[in-house]
Tab-separated table of N, CA and C in Angstrom:
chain	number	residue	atom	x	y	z
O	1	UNK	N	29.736	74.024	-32.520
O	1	UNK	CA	28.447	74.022	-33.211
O	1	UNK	C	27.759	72.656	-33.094
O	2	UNK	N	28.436	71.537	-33.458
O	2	UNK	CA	27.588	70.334	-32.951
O	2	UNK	C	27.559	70.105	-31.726
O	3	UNK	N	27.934	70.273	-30.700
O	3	UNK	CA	27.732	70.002	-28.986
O	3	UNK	C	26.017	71.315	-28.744
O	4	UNK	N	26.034	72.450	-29.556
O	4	UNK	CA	24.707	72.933	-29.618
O	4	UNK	C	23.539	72.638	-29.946
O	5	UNK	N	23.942	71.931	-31.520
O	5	UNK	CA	23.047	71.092	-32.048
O	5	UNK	C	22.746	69.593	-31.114
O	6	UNK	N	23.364	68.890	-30.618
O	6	UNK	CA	23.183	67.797	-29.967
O	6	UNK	C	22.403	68.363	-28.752
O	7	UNK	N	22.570	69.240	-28.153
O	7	UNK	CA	21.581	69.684	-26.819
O	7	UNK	C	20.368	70.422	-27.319
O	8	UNK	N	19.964	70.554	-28.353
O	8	UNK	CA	18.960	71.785	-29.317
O	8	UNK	C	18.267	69.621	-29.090
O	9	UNK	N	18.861	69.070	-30.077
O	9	UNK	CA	18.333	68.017	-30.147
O	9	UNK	C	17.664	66.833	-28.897
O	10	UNK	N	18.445	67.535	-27.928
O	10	UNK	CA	18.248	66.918	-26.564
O	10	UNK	C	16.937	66.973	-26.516
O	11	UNK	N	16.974	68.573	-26.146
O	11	UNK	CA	15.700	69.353	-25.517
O	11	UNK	C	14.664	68.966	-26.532
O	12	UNK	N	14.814	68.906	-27.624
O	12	UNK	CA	13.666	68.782	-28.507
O	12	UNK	C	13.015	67.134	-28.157
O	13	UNK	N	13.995	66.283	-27.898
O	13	UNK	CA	13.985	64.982	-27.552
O	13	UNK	C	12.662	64.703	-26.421
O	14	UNK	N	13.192	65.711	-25.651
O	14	UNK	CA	12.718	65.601	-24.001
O	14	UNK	C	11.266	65.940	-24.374
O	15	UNK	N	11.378	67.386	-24.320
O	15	UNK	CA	9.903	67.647	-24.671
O	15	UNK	C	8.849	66.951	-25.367
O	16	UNK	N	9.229	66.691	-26.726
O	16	UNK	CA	8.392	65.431	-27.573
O	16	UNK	C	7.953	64.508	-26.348
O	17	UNK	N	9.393	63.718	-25.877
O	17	UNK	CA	8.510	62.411	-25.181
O	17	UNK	C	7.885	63.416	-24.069
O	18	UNK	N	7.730	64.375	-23.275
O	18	UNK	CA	6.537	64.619	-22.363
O	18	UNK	C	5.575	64.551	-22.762
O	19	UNK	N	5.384	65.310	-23.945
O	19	UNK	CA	4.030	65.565	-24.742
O	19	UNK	C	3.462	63.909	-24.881
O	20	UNK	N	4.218	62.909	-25.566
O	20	UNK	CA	3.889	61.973	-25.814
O	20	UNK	C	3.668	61.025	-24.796
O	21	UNK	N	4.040	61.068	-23.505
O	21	UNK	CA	3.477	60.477	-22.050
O	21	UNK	C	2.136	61.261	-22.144
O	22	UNK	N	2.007	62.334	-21.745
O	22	UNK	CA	0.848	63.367	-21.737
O	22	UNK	C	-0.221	62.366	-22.907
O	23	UNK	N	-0.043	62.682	-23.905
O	23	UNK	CA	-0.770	62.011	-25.129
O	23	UNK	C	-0.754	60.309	-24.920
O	24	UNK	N	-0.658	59.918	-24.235
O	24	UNK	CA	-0.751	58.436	-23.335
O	24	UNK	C	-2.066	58.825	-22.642
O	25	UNK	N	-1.730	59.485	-21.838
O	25	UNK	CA	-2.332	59.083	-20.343
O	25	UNK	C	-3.502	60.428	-20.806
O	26	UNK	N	-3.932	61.111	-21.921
O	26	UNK	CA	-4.791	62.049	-22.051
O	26	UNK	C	-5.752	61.315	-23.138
O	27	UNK	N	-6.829	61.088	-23.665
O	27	UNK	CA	-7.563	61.197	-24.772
O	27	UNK	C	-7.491	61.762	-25.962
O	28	UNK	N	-7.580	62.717	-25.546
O	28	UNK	CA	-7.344	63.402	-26.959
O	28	UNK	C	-6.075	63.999	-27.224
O	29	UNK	N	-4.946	63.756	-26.944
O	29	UNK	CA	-3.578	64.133	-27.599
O	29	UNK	C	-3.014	62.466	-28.099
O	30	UNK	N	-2.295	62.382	-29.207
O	30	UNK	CA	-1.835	61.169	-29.367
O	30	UNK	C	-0.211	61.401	-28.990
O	31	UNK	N	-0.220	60.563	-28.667
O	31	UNK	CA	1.175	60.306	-27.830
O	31	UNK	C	2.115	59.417	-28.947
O	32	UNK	N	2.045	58.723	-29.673
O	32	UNK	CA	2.544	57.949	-31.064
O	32	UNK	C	3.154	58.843	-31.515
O	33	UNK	N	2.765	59.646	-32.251
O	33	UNK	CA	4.068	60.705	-33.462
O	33	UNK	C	4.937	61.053	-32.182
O	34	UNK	N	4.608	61.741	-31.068
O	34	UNK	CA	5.664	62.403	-30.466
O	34	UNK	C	6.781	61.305	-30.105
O	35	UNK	N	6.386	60.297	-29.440
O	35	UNK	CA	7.608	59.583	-29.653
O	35	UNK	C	8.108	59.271	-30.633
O	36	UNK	N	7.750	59.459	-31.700
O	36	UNK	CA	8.751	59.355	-32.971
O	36	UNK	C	9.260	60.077	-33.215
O	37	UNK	N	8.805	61.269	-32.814
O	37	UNK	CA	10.192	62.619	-33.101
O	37	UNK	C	10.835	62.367	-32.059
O	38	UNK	N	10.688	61.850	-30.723
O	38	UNK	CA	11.548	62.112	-29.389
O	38	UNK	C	12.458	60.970	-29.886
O	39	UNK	N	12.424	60.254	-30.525
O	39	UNK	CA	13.290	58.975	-31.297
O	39	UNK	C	14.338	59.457	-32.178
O	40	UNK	N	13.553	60.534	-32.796
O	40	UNK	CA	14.289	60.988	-34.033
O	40	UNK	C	15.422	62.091	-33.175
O	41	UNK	N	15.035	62.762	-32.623
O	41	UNK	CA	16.007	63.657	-32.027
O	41	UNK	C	16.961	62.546	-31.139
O	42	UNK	N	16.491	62.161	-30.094
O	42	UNK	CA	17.427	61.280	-29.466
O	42	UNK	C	18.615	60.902	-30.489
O	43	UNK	N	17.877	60.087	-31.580
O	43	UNK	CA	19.047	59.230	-32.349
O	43	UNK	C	19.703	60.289	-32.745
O	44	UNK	N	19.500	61.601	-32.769
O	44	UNK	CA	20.343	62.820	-33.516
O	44	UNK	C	21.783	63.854	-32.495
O	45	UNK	N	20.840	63.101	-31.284
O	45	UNK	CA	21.518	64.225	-29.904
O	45	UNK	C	22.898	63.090	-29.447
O	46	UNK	N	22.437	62.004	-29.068
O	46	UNK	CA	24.079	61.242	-28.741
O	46	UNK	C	23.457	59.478	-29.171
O	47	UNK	N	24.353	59.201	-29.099
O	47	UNK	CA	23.843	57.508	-29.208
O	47	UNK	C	23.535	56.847	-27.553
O	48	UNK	N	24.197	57.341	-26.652
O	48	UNK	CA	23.921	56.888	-25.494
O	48	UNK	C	22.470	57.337	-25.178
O	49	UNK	N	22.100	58.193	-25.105
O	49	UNK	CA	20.805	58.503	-24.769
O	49	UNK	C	19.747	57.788	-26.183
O	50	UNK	N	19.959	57.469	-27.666
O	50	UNK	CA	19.333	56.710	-28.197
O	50	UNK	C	19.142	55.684	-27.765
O	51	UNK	N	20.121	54.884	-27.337
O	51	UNK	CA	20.341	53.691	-26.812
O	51	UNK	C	19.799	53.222	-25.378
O	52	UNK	N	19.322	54.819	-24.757
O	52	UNK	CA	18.605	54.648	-23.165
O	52	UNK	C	16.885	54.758	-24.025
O	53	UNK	N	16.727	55.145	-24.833
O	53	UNK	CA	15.288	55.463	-25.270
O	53	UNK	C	14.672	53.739	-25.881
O	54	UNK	N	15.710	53.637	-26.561
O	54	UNK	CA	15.058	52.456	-27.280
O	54	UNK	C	15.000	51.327	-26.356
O	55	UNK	N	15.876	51.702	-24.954
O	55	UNK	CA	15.460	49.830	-24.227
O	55	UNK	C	14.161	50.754	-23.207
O	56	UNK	N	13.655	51.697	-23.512
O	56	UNK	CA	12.325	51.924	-22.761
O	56	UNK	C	10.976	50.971	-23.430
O	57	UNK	N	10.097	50.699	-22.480
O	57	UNK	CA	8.835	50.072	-22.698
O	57	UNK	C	7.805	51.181	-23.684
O	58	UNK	N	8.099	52.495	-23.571
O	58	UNK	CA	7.514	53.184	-24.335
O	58	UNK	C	8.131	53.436	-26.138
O	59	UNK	N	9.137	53.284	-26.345
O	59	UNK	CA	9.851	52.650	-27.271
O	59	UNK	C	9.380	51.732	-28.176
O	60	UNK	N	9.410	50.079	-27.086
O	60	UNK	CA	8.779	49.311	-27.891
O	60	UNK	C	7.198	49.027	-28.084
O	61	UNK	N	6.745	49.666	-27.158
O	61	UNK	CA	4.920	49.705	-27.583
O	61	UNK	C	4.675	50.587	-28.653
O	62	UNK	N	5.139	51.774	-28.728
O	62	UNK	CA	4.648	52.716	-29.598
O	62	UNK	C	5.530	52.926	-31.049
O	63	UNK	N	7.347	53.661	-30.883
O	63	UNK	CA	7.884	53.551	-31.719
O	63	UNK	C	8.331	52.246	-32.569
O	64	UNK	N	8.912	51.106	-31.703
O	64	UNK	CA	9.154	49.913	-32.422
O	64	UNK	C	7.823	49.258	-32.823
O	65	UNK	N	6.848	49.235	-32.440
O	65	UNK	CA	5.683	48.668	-32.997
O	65	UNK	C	5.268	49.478	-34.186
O	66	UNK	N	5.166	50.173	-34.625
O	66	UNK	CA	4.694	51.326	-35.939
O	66	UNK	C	5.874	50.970	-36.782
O	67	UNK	N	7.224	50.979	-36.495
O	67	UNK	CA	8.163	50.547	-37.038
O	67	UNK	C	8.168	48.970	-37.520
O	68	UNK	N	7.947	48.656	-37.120
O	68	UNK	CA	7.900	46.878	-37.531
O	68	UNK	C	6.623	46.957	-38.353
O	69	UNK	N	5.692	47.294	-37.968
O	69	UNK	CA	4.216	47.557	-38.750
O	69	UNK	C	4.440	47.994	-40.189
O	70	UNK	N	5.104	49.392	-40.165
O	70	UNK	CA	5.183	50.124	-41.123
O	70	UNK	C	3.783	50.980	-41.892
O	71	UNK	N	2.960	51.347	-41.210
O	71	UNK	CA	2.103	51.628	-41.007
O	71	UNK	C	1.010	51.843	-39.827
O	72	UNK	N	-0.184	52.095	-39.787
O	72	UNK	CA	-1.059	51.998	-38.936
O	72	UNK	C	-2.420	51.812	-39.556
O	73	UNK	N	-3.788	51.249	-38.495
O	73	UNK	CA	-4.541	50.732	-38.260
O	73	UNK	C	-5.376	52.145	-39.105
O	74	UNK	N	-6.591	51.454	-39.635
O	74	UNK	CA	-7.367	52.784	-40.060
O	74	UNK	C	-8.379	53.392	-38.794
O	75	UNK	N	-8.434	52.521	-37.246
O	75	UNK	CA	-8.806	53.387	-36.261
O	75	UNK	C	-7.834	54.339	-35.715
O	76	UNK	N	-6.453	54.003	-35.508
O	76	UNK	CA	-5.573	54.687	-35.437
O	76	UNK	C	-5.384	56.130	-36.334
O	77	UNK	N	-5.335	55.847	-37.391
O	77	UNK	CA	-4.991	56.866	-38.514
O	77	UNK	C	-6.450	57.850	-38.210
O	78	UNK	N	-7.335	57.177	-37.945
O	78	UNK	CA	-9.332	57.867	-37.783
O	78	UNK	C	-8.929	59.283	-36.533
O	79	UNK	N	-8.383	58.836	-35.406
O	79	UNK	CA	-8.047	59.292	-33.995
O	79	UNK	C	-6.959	59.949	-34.089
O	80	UNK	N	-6.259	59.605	-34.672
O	80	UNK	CA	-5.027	61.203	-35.028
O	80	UNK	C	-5.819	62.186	-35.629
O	81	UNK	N	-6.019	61.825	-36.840
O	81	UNK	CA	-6.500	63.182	-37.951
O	81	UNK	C	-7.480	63.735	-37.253
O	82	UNK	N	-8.904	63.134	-36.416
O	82	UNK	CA	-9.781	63.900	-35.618
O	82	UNK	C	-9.232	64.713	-34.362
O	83	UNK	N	-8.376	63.914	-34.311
O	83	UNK	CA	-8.153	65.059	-32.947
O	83	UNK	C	-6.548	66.437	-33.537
O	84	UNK	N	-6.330	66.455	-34.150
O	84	UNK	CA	-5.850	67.123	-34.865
O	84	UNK	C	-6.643	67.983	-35.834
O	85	UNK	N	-7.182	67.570	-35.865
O	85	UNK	CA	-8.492	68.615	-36.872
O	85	UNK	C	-9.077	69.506	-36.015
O	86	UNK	N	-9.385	68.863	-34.558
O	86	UNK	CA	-10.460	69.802	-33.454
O	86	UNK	C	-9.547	70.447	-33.481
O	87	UNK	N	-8.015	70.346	-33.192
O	87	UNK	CA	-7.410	71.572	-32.646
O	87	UNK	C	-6.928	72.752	-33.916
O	88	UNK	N	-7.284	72.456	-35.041
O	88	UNK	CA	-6.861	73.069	-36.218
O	88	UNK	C	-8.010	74.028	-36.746
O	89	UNK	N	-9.190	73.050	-35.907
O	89	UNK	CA	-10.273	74.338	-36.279
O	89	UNK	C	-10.752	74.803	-35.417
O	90	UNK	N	-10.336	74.921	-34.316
O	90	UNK	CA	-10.412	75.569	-33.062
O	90	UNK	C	-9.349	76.670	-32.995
O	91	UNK	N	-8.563	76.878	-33.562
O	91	UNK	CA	-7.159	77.600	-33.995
O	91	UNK	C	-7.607	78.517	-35.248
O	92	UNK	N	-8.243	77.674	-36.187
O	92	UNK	CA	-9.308	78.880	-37.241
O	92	UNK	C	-9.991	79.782	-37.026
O	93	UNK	N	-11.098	79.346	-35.561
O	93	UNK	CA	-11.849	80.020	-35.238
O	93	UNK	C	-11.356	81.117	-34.622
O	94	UNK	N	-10.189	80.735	-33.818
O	94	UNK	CA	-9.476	82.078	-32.671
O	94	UNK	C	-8.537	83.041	-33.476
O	95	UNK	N	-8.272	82.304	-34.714
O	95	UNK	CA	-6.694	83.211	-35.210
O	95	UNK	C	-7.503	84.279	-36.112
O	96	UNK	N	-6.989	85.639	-36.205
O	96	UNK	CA	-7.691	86.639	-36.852
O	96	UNK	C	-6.686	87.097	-37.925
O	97	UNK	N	-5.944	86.353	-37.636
O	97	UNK	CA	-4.890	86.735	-39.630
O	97	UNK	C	-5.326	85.778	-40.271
O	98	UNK	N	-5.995	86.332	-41.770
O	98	UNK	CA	-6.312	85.621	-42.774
O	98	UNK	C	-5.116	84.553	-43.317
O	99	UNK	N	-3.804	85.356	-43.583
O	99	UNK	CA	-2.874	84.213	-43.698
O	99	UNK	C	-2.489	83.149	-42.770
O	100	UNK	N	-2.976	82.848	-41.918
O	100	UNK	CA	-2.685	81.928	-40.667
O	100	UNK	C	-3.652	81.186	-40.788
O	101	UNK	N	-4.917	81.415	-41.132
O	101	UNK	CA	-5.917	80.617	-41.185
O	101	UNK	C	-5.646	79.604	-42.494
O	102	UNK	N	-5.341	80.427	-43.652
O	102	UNK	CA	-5.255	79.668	-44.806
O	102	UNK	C	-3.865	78.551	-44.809
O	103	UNK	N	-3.099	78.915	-43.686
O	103	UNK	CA	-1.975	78.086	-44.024
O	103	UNK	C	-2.499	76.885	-42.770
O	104	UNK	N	-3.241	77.213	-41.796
O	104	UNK	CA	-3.481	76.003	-40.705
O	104	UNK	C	-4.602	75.472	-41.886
O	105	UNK	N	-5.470	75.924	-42.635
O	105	UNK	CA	-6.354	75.067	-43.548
O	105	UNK	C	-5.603	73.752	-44.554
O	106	UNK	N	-4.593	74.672	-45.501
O	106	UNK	CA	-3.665	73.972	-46.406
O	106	UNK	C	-2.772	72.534	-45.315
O	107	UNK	N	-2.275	73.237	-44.285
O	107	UNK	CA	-1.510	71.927	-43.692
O	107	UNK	C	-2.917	70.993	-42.689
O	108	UNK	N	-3.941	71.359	-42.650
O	108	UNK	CA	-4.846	70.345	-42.391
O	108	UNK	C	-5.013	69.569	-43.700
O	109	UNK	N	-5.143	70.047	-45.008
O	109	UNK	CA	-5.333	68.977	-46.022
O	109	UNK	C	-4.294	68.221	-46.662
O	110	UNK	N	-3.289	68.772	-46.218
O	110	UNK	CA	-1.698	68.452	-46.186
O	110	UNK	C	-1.688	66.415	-45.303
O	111	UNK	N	-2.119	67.048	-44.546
O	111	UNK	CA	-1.973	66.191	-43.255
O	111	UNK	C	-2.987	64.739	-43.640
O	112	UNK	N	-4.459	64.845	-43.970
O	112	UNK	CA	-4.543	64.065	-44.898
O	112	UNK	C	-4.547	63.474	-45.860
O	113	UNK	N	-3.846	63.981	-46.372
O	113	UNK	CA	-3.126	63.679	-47.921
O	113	UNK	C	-1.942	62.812	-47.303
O	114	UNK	N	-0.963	63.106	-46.723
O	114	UNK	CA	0.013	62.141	-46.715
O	114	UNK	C	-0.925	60.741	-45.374
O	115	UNK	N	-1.549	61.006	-44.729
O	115	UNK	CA	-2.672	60.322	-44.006
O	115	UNK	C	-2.815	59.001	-45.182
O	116	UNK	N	-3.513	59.334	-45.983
O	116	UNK	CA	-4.263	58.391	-46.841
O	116	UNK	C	-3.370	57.669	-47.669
O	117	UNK	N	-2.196	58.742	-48.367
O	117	UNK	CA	-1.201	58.020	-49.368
O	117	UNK	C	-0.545	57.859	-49.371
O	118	UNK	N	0.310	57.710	-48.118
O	118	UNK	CA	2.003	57.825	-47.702
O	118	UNK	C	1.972	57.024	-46.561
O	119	UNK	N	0.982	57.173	-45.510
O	119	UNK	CA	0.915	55.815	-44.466
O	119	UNK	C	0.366	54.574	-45.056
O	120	UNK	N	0.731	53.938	-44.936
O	120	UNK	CA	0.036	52.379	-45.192
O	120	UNK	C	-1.276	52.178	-44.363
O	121	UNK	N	-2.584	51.557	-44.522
O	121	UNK	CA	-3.214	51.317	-43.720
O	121	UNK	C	-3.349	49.525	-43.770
O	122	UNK	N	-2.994	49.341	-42.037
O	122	UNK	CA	-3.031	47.610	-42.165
O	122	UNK	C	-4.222	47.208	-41.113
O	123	UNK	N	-4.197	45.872	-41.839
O	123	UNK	CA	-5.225	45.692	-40.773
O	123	UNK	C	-4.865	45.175	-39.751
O	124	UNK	N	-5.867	45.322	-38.407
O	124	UNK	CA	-5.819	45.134	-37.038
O	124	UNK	C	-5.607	43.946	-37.029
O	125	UNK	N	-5.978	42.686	-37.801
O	125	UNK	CA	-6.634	41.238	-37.311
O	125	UNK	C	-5.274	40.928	-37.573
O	126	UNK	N	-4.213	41.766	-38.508
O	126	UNK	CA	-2.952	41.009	-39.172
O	126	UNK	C	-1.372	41.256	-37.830
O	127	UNK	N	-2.065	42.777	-37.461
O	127	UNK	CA	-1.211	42.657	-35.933
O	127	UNK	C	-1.556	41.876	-34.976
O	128	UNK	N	-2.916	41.600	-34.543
O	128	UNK	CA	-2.957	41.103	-33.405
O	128	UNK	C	-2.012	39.374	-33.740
O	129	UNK	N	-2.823	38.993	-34.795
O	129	UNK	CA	-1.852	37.441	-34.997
O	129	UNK	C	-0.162	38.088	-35.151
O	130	UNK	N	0.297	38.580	-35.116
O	130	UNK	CA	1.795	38.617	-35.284
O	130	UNK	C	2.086	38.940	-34.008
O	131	UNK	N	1.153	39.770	-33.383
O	131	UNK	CA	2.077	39.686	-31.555
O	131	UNK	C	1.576	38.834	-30.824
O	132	UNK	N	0.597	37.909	-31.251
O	132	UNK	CA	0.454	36.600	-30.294
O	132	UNK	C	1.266	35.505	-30.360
């Protein structure tokens, strides 16, 4: 049962970070959360492969930087929730079960709710002096 769970965790690993290259190199997908779940699974699937994730350059730009931060930027936090919103009400418009709509509504206000009161918002001027 755990050698299943550790490859359940793999795959979940893998995928996240595609999405989150994808959400790099695309506009409108953010690539940030997914490597934090592809972090979170990694650290869950073996330590060797945690240990291949975290000496990646994508690692320390995205996951170890938010991590040391402990928060994010309020342009940052602006550019998630919008582009997460287009696709939440673009998903309203197409889905024709009333209960599907009301639950993609509730976890859109979900989403800024912990947005506003559970992320920290820091300011930009206080990172840039700490990585120079």
């Amino acid at each position: 049962m755990k050698k299943v769970k550790s490859i359940l965790f793999l795959l979940l690993g893998f995928i996240s970070l595609v999405i989150g290259v994808a959400g790099t190199v695309l506009p409108v997908l953010p690539g940030g959360p997914f490597y934090l779940f592809a972090a979170f699974c990694f650290a869950k699937s073996s330590k060797s492969i945690e240990n291949w994730f975290k000496s990646t350059s994508l690692y320390e730009k995205y996951v170890e930087a938010f991590l040391q931060k402990k928060g994010m930027t309020r342009k940052e936090k602006i550019r998630i929730n919008l582009v997460a919103d287009f696709f939440i009400i673009i998903s309203v418009f197409f889905v024709d079960i009333l209960l599907v709509k009301i639950l993609l509504v509730v976890l859109a206000l979900y989403k800024h709710y912990y947005f506003i009161k559970k992320i920290k918002t820091i300011d930009r001027n206080s990172t840039k002096q700490r990585d120079s």
